[in-house]
Tab-separated table of C-alpha atoms in Angstrom:
chain	number	residue	atom	x	y	z
A	24	MET	CA	41.253	74.326	-92.515
A	25	ARG	CA	42.820	72.137	-89.839
A	26	TYR	CA	45.954	70.204	-90.736
A	27	ALA	CA	46.495	66.980	-88.819
A	28	MET	CA	48.626	63.889	-88.972
A	29	ALA	CA	47.868	60.267	-88.142
A	30	VAL	CA	50.394	57.471	-87.623
A	31	ASP	CA	49.356	53.844	-87.825
A	32	THR	CA	51.054	52.175	-84.843
A	33	LYS	CA	50.162	48.760	-86.278
A	34	LYS	CA	52.079	49.387	-89.489
A	35	CYS	CA	55.011	51.476	-88.214
A	36	VAL	CA	58.176	49.378	-87.943
A	37	GLY	CA	60.309	52.093	-86.384
A	38	CYS	CA	62.798	52.339	-89.252
A	39	SER	CA	63.478	56.050	-88.553
A	40	ASP	CA	63.198	56.976	-92.229
A	41	CYS	CA	60.831	59.804	-91.232
A	42	VAL	CA	63.463	61.149	-88.839
A	43	VAL	CA	66.182	61.206	-91.478
A	44	ALA	CA	63.857	62.634	-94.149
A	45	CYS	CA	62.921	65.489	-91.805
A	46	GLN	CA	66.529	66.205	-90.918
A	47	THR	CA	67.450	66.359	-94.599
A	48	GLU	CA	64.443	68.351	-95.796
A	49	ASN	CA	64.567	70.915	-92.986
A	50	ASN	CA	68.361	71.193	-92.531
A	51	VAL	CA	68.015	70.138	-88.909
A	52	PRO	CA	71.447	70.586	-87.291
A	53	ILE	CA	73.411	67.389	-86.656
A	54	GLY	CA	72.601	65.868	-83.273
A	55	TYR	CA	69.067	67.283	-83.181
A	56	CYS	CA	65.737	66.098	-84.541
A	57	ARG	CA	62.210	67.381	-84.984
A	58	ASP	CA	60.624	63.917	-85.016
A	59	TRP	CA	61.586	60.671	-83.349
A	60	ILE	CA	60.537	57.062	-82.787
A	61	VAL	CA	59.223	55.737	-79.481
A	62	GLU	CA	58.935	52.018	-78.742
A	63	VAL	CA	56.674	51.125	-75.838
A	64	THR	CA	56.863	47.620	-74.414
A	65	ASP	CA	54.048	46.624	-72.078
A	66	GLY	CA	53.884	43.561	-69.851
A	67	THR	CA	56.357	40.844	-68.864
A	68	TYR	CA	57.679	38.037	-71.021
A	69	PRO	CA	56.003	36.113	-72.611
A	70	GLN	CA	52.947	38.412	-72.429
A	71	LEU	CA	54.482	41.359	-74.208
A	72	GLU	CA	52.891	44.061	-76.276
A	73	LEU	CA	54.802	46.457	-78.449
A	74	GLU	CA	53.685	49.793	-79.793
A	75	ILE	CA	55.843	51.835	-82.137
A	76	ARG	CA	55.108	55.499	-82.672
A	77	SER	CA	56.634	58.119	-84.925
A	78	GLU	CA	56.242	61.289	-82.822
A	79	ARG	CA	56.652	65.005	-83.409
A	80	CYS	CA	55.037	68.295	-82.400
A	81	ASN	CA	51.305	67.708	-81.889
A	82	HIS	CA	50.328	71.118	-83.318
A	83	CYS	CA	47.839	71.427	-80.471
A	84	ASP	CA	44.656	73.447	-80.728
A	85	ASN	CA	45.312	74.779	-77.231
A	86	SER	CA	49.079	75.112	-77.279
A	87	PRO	CA	50.810	75.918	-73.980
A	88	CYS	CA	53.879	76.992	-75.969
A	89	VAL	CA	51.944	79.710	-77.808
A	90	ARG	CA	50.359	80.829	-74.556
A	91	CYS	CA	53.601	81.197	-72.613
A	92	CYS	CA	55.701	82.807	-75.358
A	93	PRO	CA	56.576	86.327	-74.143
A	94	THR	CA	57.210	87.785	-77.609
A	95	GLY	CA	54.624	86.100	-79.813
A	96	ALA	CA	57.338	84.218	-81.743
A	97	SER	CA	55.407	80.972	-81.197
A	98	HIS	CA	52.162	81.367	-83.075
A	99	TYR	CA	49.350	79.589	-84.873
A	100	SER	CA	49.743	79.583	-88.624
A	101	LYS	CA	47.773	78.272	-91.585
A	102	GLY	CA	45.637	75.242	-90.803
A	103	GLY	CA	46.329	75.503	-87.055
A	104	THR	CA	49.995	74.565	-87.372
A	105	VAL	CA	52.167	75.907	-84.543
A	106	LEU	CA	55.263	77.707	-85.824
A	107	VAL	CA	58.174	79.717	-84.397
A	108	THR	CA	59.409	82.932	-86.028
A	109	PRO	CA	63.183	82.821	-85.439
A	110	ASP	CA	63.595	86.605	-85.621
A	111	GLU	CA	61.083	87.126	-82.824
A	112	CYS	CA	62.324	84.309	-80.592
A	113	ILE	CA	64.590	85.385	-77.716
A	114	GLY	CA	65.472	81.809	-76.749
A	115	CYS	CA	64.103	82.100	-73.203
A	116	GLY	CA	63.134	78.417	-73.136
A	117	ALA	CA	59.641	78.973	-71.702
A	118	CYS	CA	57.957	77.105	-74.582
A	119	ILE	CA	60.391	74.192	-74.214
A	120	ALA	CA	59.453	73.880	-70.543
A	121	SER	CA	55.753	74.280	-71.355
A	122	CYS	CA	55.507	71.416	-73.870
A	123	PRO	CA	54.272	68.171	-72.277
A	124	TYR	CA	55.564	66.273	-75.340
A	125	ASP	CA	59.071	67.765	-75.183
A	126	ALA	CA	58.742	68.460	-78.903
A	127	ARG	CA	60.846	71.636	-78.888
A	128	PHE	CA	64.571	72.123	-78.622
A	129	PRO	CA	67.004	75.056	-78.658
A	130	HIS	CA	68.502	75.417	-82.134
A	131	PRO	CA	72.276	76.088	-82.053
A	132	ASP	CA	71.544	79.460	-83.718
A	133	GLY	CA	69.732	80.520	-80.547
A	134	HIS	CA	66.066	80.369	-81.442
A	135	VAL	CA	63.736	77.481	-80.608
A	136	ASP	CA	63.048	74.878	-83.283
A	137	LYS	CA	60.412	72.195	-83.841
A	138	CYS	CA	58.299	70.358	-86.421
A	139	THR	CA	56.461	72.667	-88.850
A	140	PHE	CA	54.415	69.988	-90.679
A	141	CYS	CA	56.699	71.187	-93.545
A	142	LEU	CA	54.098	73.934	-94.029
A	143	HIS	CA	56.053	76.478	-96.069
A	144	ASN	CA	58.548	74.248	-97.821
A	145	ARG	CA	56.199	71.431	-98.906
A	146	VAL	CA	52.539	71.549	-97.856
A	147	GLU	CA	51.856	74.977	-99.377
A	148	LYS	CA	53.313	73.648	-102.645
A	149	GLY	CA	50.872	70.767	-102.649
A	150	LEU	CA	53.340	68.173	-101.349
A	151	LYS	CA	53.059	66.006	-98.250
A	152	PRO	CA	55.370	66.598	-95.279
A	153	ALA	CA	58.794	64.984	-95.764
A	154	CYS	CA	58.240	62.300	-93.106
A	155	VAL	CA	54.897	61.223	-94.607
A	156	SER	CA	56.181	61.149	-98.178
A	157	VAL	CA	59.122	58.825	-97.465
A	158	CYS	CA	57.454	56.335	-95.109
A	159	PRO	CA	58.215	52.875	-96.609
A	160	THR	CA	55.246	51.177	-94.866
A	161	LYS	CA	52.888	54.040	-95.759
A	162	CYS	CA	51.811	54.226	-92.118
A	163	MET	CA	51.503	58.023	-92.006
A	164	TYR	CA	48.577	60.150	-93.125
A	165	PHE	CA	48.411	63.911	-93.478
A	166	GLY	CA	45.663	66.277	-94.517
A	167	ASP	CA	42.883	68.660	-93.668
A	168	LEU	CA	40.441	67.518	-90.985
A	169	ASP	CA	37.821	69.969	-92.263
A	170	ASP	CA	37.784	68.138	-95.579
A	171	PRO	CA	35.853	64.869	-95.000
A	172	ASN	CA	37.522	63.287	-98.032
A	173	SER	CA	41.135	63.977	-97.039
A	174	GLU	CA	43.123	60.847	-96.318
A	175	VAL	CA	43.555	61.748	-92.643
A	176	SER	CA	39.783	62.340	-92.187
A	177	VAL	CA	38.970	59.059	-93.922
A	178	VAL	CA	41.406	56.977	-91.904
A	179	LEU	CA	40.310	58.556	-88.597
A	180	LYS	CA	36.710	57.663	-89.430
A	181	LYS	CA	37.580	54.055	-90.283
A	182	ARG	CA	40.017	53.235	-87.513
A	183	LYS	CA	40.279	53.465	-83.725
A	184	TRP	CA	42.705	56.146	-82.665
A	185	LYS	CA	44.154	57.925	-79.650
A	186	THR	CA	46.066	61.124	-78.974
A	187	LEU	CA	48.912	61.525	-76.495
A	188	ILE	CA	48.064	62.810	-72.984
A	189	PRO	CA	44.753	64.422	-73.917
A	190	GLU	CA	44.350	64.979	-70.159
A	191	ALA	CA	47.002	67.690	-70.396
A	192	GLY	CA	44.322	69.758	-72.098
A	193	THR	CA	46.353	70.671	-75.151
A	194	ARG	CA	43.922	69.230	-77.755
A	195	PRO	CA	46.675	67.620	-79.835
A	196	GLN	CA	46.189	67.223	-83.593
A	197	HIS	CA	48.566	64.319	-84.055
A	198	TYR	CA	46.631	61.046	-84.022
A	199	PHE	CA	47.801	57.490	-83.468
A	200	LEU	CA	45.834	54.635	-85.033
A	201	ILE	CA	45.589	51.695	-82.660
B	15	MET	CA	55.705	46.548	-66.370
B	16	ARG	CA	55.920	49.305	-68.910
B	17	GLU	CA	59.061	50.361	-70.660
B	18	GLU	CA	59.342	53.288	-72.995
B	19	LEU	CA	62.320	53.724	-75.267
B	20	ILE	CA	63.190	56.389	-77.750
B	21	VAL	CA	64.932	54.313	-80.371
B	22	SER	CA	65.617	56.910	-83.032
B	23	GLY	CA	68.184	59.566	-82.379
B	24	ARG	CA	66.200	61.958	-80.260
B	25	MET	CA	69.159	63.289	-78.335
B	26	ASN	CA	68.060	66.892	-78.380
B	27	HIS	CA	70.521	68.820	-76.314
B	28	LEU	CA	69.002	70.069	-73.006
B	29	VAL	CA	65.808	68.072	-73.537
B	30	ASP	CA	66.874	64.419	-73.264
B	31	PRO	CA	66.918	62.395	-71.091
B	32	ASN	CA	65.682	65.101	-68.711
B	33	LEU	CA	64.595	68.584	-69.588
B	34	HIS	CA	67.337	70.954	-68.512
B	35	ILE	CA	66.566	74.150	-70.317
B	36	TRP	CA	66.921	76.380	-67.240
B	37	HIS	CA	70.200	76.299	-65.339
B	38	TRP	CA	71.343	78.540	-62.467
B	39	HIS	CA	70.246	81.802	-64.109
B	40	ILE	CA	66.513	81.456	-63.582
B	41	PRO	CA	66.537	80.346	-59.906
B	42	LEU	CA	69.177	82.992	-59.105
B	43	TYR	CA	67.009	85.642	-60.711
B	44	LEU	CA	63.881	84.361	-58.944
B	45	PHE	CA	65.702	84.608	-55.613
B	46	LEU	CA	67.032	88.116	-56.289
B	47	GLY	CA	63.697	89.299	-57.725
B	48	GLY	CA	61.836	87.987	-54.668
B	49	LEU	CA	64.386	89.566	-52.330
B	50	ALA	CA	64.135	92.957	-54.074
B	51	ALA	CA	60.340	92.667	-54.055
B	52	GLY	CA	60.428	91.984	-50.294
B	53	ILE	CA	62.665	94.956	-49.463
B	54	LEU	CA	60.767	97.371	-51.718
B	55	PHE	CA	57.431	96.144	-50.365
B	56	PHE	CA	58.394	97.013	-46.781
B	57	ALA	CA	59.970	100.317	-47.862
B	58	SER	CA	56.823	101.443	-49.668
B	59	LEU	CA	54.470	100.034	-47.019
B	60	TYR	CA	56.075	101.948	-44.151
B	61	THR	CA	56.253	105.098	-46.271
B	62	ILE	CA	52.517	104.881	-46.896
B	63	LEU	CA	51.942	104.256	-43.178
B	64	GLY	CA	54.070	107.341	-42.391
B	65	LYS	CA	56.659	105.431	-40.373
B	66	GLU	CA	59.769	106.349	-42.411
B	67	ASN	CA	61.701	107.484	-39.349
B	68	GLU	CA	60.642	104.629	-37.086
B	69	TYR	CA	61.797	102.003	-39.572
B	70	ARG	CA	64.712	103.880	-41.048
B	71	THR	CA	66.629	100.807	-42.272
B	72	ALA	CA	63.604	99.314	-43.995
B	73	VAL	CA	62.580	102.530	-45.751
B	74	LYS	CA	65.840	104.342	-46.343
B	75	ILE	CA	68.851	102.015	-46.083
B	76	ALA	CA	67.953	98.488	-47.240
B	77	PRO	CA	66.495	99.701	-50.601
B	78	PHE	CA	70.016	100.773	-51.579
B	79	ILE	CA	70.885	97.184	-52.412
B	80	THR	CA	67.813	96.640	-54.613
B	81	PRO	CA	69.116	98.310	-57.805
B	82	PHE	CA	72.238	96.155	-57.568
B	83	ILE	CA	70.420	92.871	-57.025
B	84	LEU	CA	67.856	93.707	-59.709
B	85	ILE	CA	70.654	94.447	-62.178
B	86	ILE	CA	72.445	91.195	-61.265
B	87	GLY	CA	69.095	89.404	-61.737
B	88	LEU	CA	68.569	91.061	-65.116
B	89	ILE	CA	72.087	90.079	-66.198
B	90	ALA	CA	71.314	86.478	-65.165
B	91	LEU	CA	68.085	86.603	-67.196
B	92	PHE	CA	69.966	87.984	-70.179
B	93	LEU	CA	72.640	85.269	-69.942
B	94	ASP	CA	69.886	82.664	-69.842
B	95	LEU	CA	68.571	83.694	-73.266
B	96	ASN	CA	69.795	81.615	-76.195
B	97	HIS	CA	69.001	84.299	-78.757
B	98	LYS	CA	70.488	87.182	-76.796
B	99	LEU	CA	70.550	89.898	-79.454
B	100	TYR	CA	66.784	89.641	-79.834
B	101	PHE	CA	66.038	90.333	-76.143
B	102	TRP	CA	64.382	93.660	-77.061
B	103	ARG	CA	61.545	91.659	-78.622
B	104	LEU	CA	60.216	91.333	-75.057
B	105	TYR	CA	59.437	95.031	-75.145
B	106	THR	CA	57.746	95.216	-78.517
B	107	THR	CA	54.640	93.396	-77.284
B	108	ILE	CA	52.565	92.789	-74.173
B	109	ARG	CA	51.225	89.258	-73.966
B	110	LEU	CA	48.909	88.889	-71.005
B	111	GLU	CA	48.799	85.090	-71.284
B	112	SER	CA	52.554	84.816	-70.826
B	113	PRO	CA	53.862	85.292	-67.269
B	114	MET	CA	57.315	85.978	-68.673
B	115	SER	CA	55.935	88.898	-70.674
B	116	TRP	CA	54.356	90.649	-67.739
B	117	GLY	CA	57.364	89.764	-65.602
B	118	ALA	CA	59.567	91.597	-68.073
B	119	TRP	CA	57.254	94.623	-67.997
B	120	THR	CA	57.048	94.551	-64.181
B	121	LEU	CA	60.841	94.679	-64.007
B	122	MET	CA	60.705	97.617	-66.414
B	123	VAL	CA	58.617	99.463	-63.787
B	124	VAL	CA	60.256	98.268	-60.563
B	125	THR	CA	63.912	98.702	-61.575
B	126	PRO	CA	63.678	102.445	-62.405
B	127	ILE	CA	61.632	103.071	-59.244
B	128	SER	CA	64.323	101.320	-57.175
B	129	PHE	CA	66.859	103.782	-58.616
B	130	ILE	CA	64.572	106.745	-57.902
B	131	TRP	CA	64.037	105.467	-54.349
B	132	CYS	CA	67.793	105.351	-53.768
B	133	ALA	CA	68.249	108.812	-55.259
B	134	LEU	CA	65.625	110.218	-52.893
B	135	ASN	CA	67.476	108.712	-49.916
B	136	ILE	CA	71.020	109.352	-51.099
B	137	ARG	CA	71.615	111.896	-48.318
B	138	GLU	CA	71.208	109.106	-45.744
B	139	LEU	CA	74.533	107.768	-46.992
B	140	PHE	CA	76.168	110.997	-48.203
B	141	PRO	CA	74.740	113.852	-46.088
B	142	ARG	CA	76.278	116.580	-48.221
B	143	TRP	CA	75.233	115.136	-51.563
B	144	LYS	CA	74.575	117.669	-54.327
B	145	TRP	CA	73.115	116.827	-57.735
B	146	PRO	CA	75.378	117.956	-60.586
B	147	HIS	CA	72.501	119.550	-62.509
B	148	SER	CA	69.524	121.634	-61.416
B	149	LEU	CA	67.231	119.436	-63.518
B	150	LEU	CA	67.911	116.581	-61.108
B	151	ASP	CA	66.976	118.838	-58.176
B	152	THR	CA	63.663	119.542	-59.896
B	153	ALA	CA	63.146	115.815	-60.448
B	154	GLU	CA	63.928	115.100	-56.800
B	155	ALA	CA	61.452	117.742	-55.658
B	156	PHE	CA	58.832	116.270	-57.994
B	157	PHE	CA	59.210	112.722	-56.648
B	158	ARG	CA	59.398	113.939	-53.062
B	159	LYS	CA	56.103	115.785	-53.543
B	160	ASN	CA	54.499	112.662	-55.043
B	161	ILE	CA	56.115	110.165	-52.684
B	162	ARG	CA	52.768	108.632	-51.682
B	163	THR	CA	51.777	107.932	-55.283
B	164	LEU	CA	55.236	106.529	-55.966
B	165	SER	CA	54.954	104.334	-52.849
B	166	TRP	CA	51.583	102.961	-53.913
B	167	ILE	CA	52.907	102.136	-57.395
B	168	LEU	CA	55.943	100.481	-55.840
B	169	LEU	CA	53.828	98.562	-53.308
B	170	ILE	CA	51.618	97.093	-56.029
B	171	PHE	CA	54.427	96.320	-58.459
B	172	SER	CA	56.655	94.771	-55.768
B	173	LEU	CA	53.778	92.426	-54.916
B	174	ILE	CA	53.349	91.568	-58.612
B	175	LEU	CA	57.103	90.964	-58.863
B	176	GLY	CA	57.039	88.690	-55.807
B	177	VAL	CA	54.049	86.663	-57.006
B	178	TYR	CA	55.282	86.501	-60.576
B	179	THR	CA	58.474	84.671	-59.573
B	180	GLY	CA	56.236	81.753	-58.561
B	181	ILE	CA	53.625	82.130	-61.318
B	182	LEU	CA	56.393	81.865	-63.912
B	183	PHE	CA	56.736	78.226	-62.858
B	184	SER	CA	53.130	77.436	-62.007
B	185	ALA	CA	51.927	78.400	-65.504
B	186	PHE	CA	53.650	75.302	-66.921
B	187	ASN	CA	51.093	72.544	-67.072
B	188	ALA	CA	53.755	70.294	-68.641
B	189	ARG	CA	55.844	70.153	-65.425
B	190	PRO	CA	53.531	68.758	-62.734
B	191	LEU	CA	55.722	69.873	-59.832
B	192	TRP	CA	55.470	73.502	-60.939
B	193	ASN	CA	51.848	73.290	-61.937
B	194	THR	CA	50.385	74.404	-58.605
B	195	SER	CA	49.076	77.912	-58.016
B	196	ILE	CA	50.424	77.716	-54.443
B	197	LEU	CA	53.875	78.527	-55.855
B	198	GLY	CA	52.759	82.149	-56.412
B	199	PRO	CA	51.925	82.978	-52.765
B	200	LEU	CA	54.709	80.660	-51.549
B	201	PHE	CA	57.399	82.480	-53.528
B	202	LEU	CA	55.890	85.815	-52.487
B	203	ALA	CA	56.005	84.821	-48.796
B	204	SER	CA	59.552	83.549	-49.228
B	205	GLY	CA	60.580	86.777	-51.011
B	206	LEU	CA	59.053	88.951	-48.298
B	207	SER	CA	60.731	86.769	-45.659
B	208	THR	CA	64.183	87.122	-47.240
B	209	GLY	CA	63.518	90.872	-47.587
B	210	ALA	CA	62.686	91.106	-43.875
B	211	ALA	CA	65.811	89.056	-43.116
B	212	VAL	CA	68.003	91.533	-45.014
B	213	ILE	CA	66.431	94.406	-43.063
B	214	ILE	CA	67.138	92.596	-39.758
B	215	PHE	CA	70.670	92.012	-40.999
B	216	MET	CA	71.274	95.689	-41.762
B	217	SER	CA	69.348	97.346	-38.950
B	218	LYS	CA	71.149	98.876	-35.997
B	219	SER	CA	67.974	99.551	-34.015
B	220	HIS	CA	66.925	96.803	-31.617
B	221	ARG	CA	63.272	97.849	-31.889
B	222	GLU	CA	63.251	97.668	-35.677
B	223	ARG	CA	64.947	94.248	-35.557
B	224	MET	CA	62.278	92.976	-33.173
B	225	VAL	CA	59.443	94.231	-35.406
B	226	PHE	CA	60.935	92.551	-38.450
B	227	ALA	CA	61.713	89.379	-36.510
B	228	ARG	CA	57.996	89.228	-35.672
B	229	ILE	CA	57.054	89.839	-39.336
B	230	ASP	CA	59.557	87.215	-40.468
B	231	LEU	CA	58.235	84.705	-37.944
B	232	MET	CA	54.739	85.219	-39.308
B	233	LEU	CA	55.954	84.819	-42.903
B	234	ILE	CA	57.824	81.614	-42.035
B	235	GLY	CA	54.587	80.299	-40.506
B	236	ILE	CA	52.759	81.106	-43.747
B	237	GLU	CA	55.472	79.415	-45.804
B	238	ILE	CA	55.301	76.197	-43.776
B	239	PHE	CA	51.504	76.254	-44.044
B	240	LEU	CA	51.721	76.680	-47.834
B	241	ILE	CA	54.371	73.945	-48.224
B	242	VAL	CA	52.209	71.486	-46.292
B	243	HIS	CA	49.218	72.401	-48.448
B	244	MET	CA	51.258	72.099	-51.621
B	245	PHE	CA	52.139	68.494	-50.780
B	246	MET	CA	48.581	67.705	-49.658
B	247	GLY	CA	47.371	69.004	-53.011
B	248	PHE	CA	49.888	66.931	-54.940
B	249	LEU	CA	49.167	63.735	-53.043
B	250	ALA	CA	45.416	64.120	-53.578
B	251	SER	CA	45.858	64.770	-57.301
B	252	THR	CA	46.705	62.705	-60.389
B	253	GLN	CA	49.510	60.165	-60.689
B	254	VAL	CA	51.872	62.657	-62.318
B	255	HIS	CA	51.429	65.035	-59.376
B	256	ILE	CA	51.975	62.213	-56.900
B	257	ASP	CA	55.166	61.338	-58.792
B	258	ALA	CA	56.212	64.990	-58.682
B	259	ALA	CA	55.681	65.141	-54.917
B	260	SER	CA	57.597	61.902	-54.462
B	261	LEU	CA	60.734	63.684	-55.715
B	262	PHE	CA	60.618	65.315	-52.260
B	263	LEU	CA	59.113	62.413	-50.343
B	264	GLY	CA	61.771	59.753	-50.714
B	265	GLY	CA	63.107	60.852	-54.099
B	266	PRO	CA	66.435	62.527	-54.878
B	267	TYR	CA	65.404	65.954	-53.507
B	268	THR	CA	64.219	64.697	-50.114
B	269	THR	CA	67.338	65.532	-48.100
B	270	PRO	CA	68.185	68.901	-49.657
B	271	PHE	CA	64.586	70.066	-49.374
B	272	TRP	CA	63.667	68.945	-45.881
B	273	LEU	CA	67.100	69.567	-44.386
B	274	PHE	CA	68.282	72.778	-46.046
B	275	VAL	CA	65.036	74.500	-46.967
B	276	VAL	CA	62.567	73.434	-44.289
B	277	THR	CA	64.766	72.688	-41.259
B	278	LEU	CA	67.676	75.094	-41.680
B	279	GLY	CA	65.852	77.730	-43.709
B	280	LEU	CA	62.492	77.847	-41.917
B	281	VAL	CA	62.195	75.901	-38.645
B	282	ILE	CA	65.494	76.836	-36.974
B	283	PRO	CA	65.268	80.568	-37.831
B	284	ALA	CA	61.664	80.526	-36.611
B	285	VAL	CA	62.752	79.005	-33.278
B	286	LEU	CA	65.619	81.499	-32.942
B	287	GLU	CA	63.373	84.464	-33.718
B	288	PHE	CA	60.755	83.167	-31.315
B	289	LEU	CA	63.342	82.878	-28.531
B	290	GLU	CA	64.663	86.349	-29.330
B	291	LEU	CA	61.169	87.823	-29.143
B	292	ARG	CA	60.679	86.116	-25.770
B	293	GLY	CA	63.724	87.986	-24.468
B	294	PHE	CA	66.417	85.307	-24.768
B	295	ARG	CA	69.816	86.532	-25.885
B	296	VAL	CA	70.348	85.011	-29.318
B	297	PRO	CA	73.014	86.232	-31.787
B	298	HIS	CA	70.678	88.166	-34.065
B	299	LEU	CA	72.499	87.527	-37.348
B	300	ILE	CA	72.015	83.728	-37.383
B	301	ALA	CA	68.280	83.645	-38.144
B	302	PRO	CA	68.336	86.119	-41.076
B	303	THR	CA	71.418	84.421	-42.565
B	304	LEU	CA	69.665	81.042	-42.489
B	305	VAL	CA	66.479	82.523	-43.972
B	306	ILE	CA	68.410	84.057	-46.882
B	307	ILE	CA	70.374	80.867	-47.611
B	308	GLY	CA	67.210	78.761	-47.291
B	309	GLY	CA	65.325	80.997	-49.735
B	310	PHE	CA	68.218	80.774	-52.184
B	311	ILE	CA	68.378	76.955	-52.062
B	312	PHE	CA	64.575	76.743	-52.251
B	313	ARG	CA	64.495	78.451	-55.684
B	314	PHE	CA	67.207	76.160	-57.030
B	315	ILE	CA	65.522	72.995	-55.785
B	316	ILE	CA	62.129	73.938	-57.241
B	317	ALA	CA	63.703	74.938	-60.572
B	318	TYR	CA	65.731	71.738	-60.934
B	319	ALA	CA	63.189	69.281	-59.539
B	320	GLY	CA	60.413	70.790	-61.662
B	321	GLN	CA	62.338	70.038	-64.827
B	322	GLU	CA	62.601	66.404	-63.770
B	323	SER	CA	58.854	66.037	-63.333
B	324	ARG	CA	56.804	65.270	-66.424
B	325	TRP	CA	53.652	63.711	-67.825
B	326	LEU	CA	53.582	59.987	-68.482
B	327	TYR	CA	52.465	58.598	-71.805
């Protein structure tokens, strides 16, 4: 099993509903977030191009954060998701420095926090991650890449996609439809 | 033109707009760890070579400061942790892929040996020292008998400690400025150089000072060589590495780096030591002082600038 997410940059309007849904579902402390919206403007007026992306942890196959964690708190879990065990985390910050996507942050309780793909609280109960389930434009897809009929496998077969900084060698599992 | 905006509220403390997860604690520790590694390296080296009495300061006096600086370094590391009460988790596992893990274990070896080393030489400071318990006399006799083995262990682990201070940074692919394996040998050379500087500072023997001035001069040469190669490597690499190097080549860190680290911390002490070795009368405390301050600033600049360098996407 290999969980992955895809975001359609052509449909995303950047409403930030996914951000708020995540904060609510996961009790993310006020002032922090596990996912966020990036707007990229390319070119000069009037030749402008806009890309909107809903970003979060890329749950990489080759995660630098798991590699550099001195206690094993950062680990691979079910379906290749990358999780942090708060009781093993010493808050050294190595994983935060090691993430090329800056997807991790220090939780006020001391441990490091990040996107979990809502693995324990939703996905294992058969629900979609909070961000995917609330998206008003239905631009987000989640599922198992090993299952050719999952919605994420189907959409990645149909559409052109990219991942963020694949040259960093992390093998990210968060796809962007372009 | 390309403009990238985070429009939702990603204002994660210490991450945006620039990563700033490591403050003064880490560079302070890296400086102190490198310094302790340098002093202990020379102490164990000259013990193995059987020159304890020729280089008395290096082998018997200078190591007295290492337990103190290691403890200050460990306190800095502890203060840096956000989840402090869980620090013991470092010692429930060995993770070979994580430089921080083997750094923690290396400190677990080097720190006790630095205490043992001081205990073995305590009579240099207090000639009539007596241990309060006969068990400690037995322990002293044991370590004295096995001093060569102890020296070899210390030699190897002080080198690991010195290299590790640089590898800690260079293992981070996400920060292009740190992501160069030259940082390992560079921090080791800098640590050994500051160690030699402390020995020059403390030594009362002209001959010993001259030997360590020569060693320091050689180490400064190696450091300059490695710095030049580090920038050559960056400039011949990808755009993110070129951007990282430009922090020092016209960017905000240009003046502090080239003035304080390279000129005041390497070139001027090298010239002074060279003149001293050629027989000129130079106040002998200036060069080691500059080397120590330069090494200190160097760690801070690399730690802070590295967190400003990042991948583009």
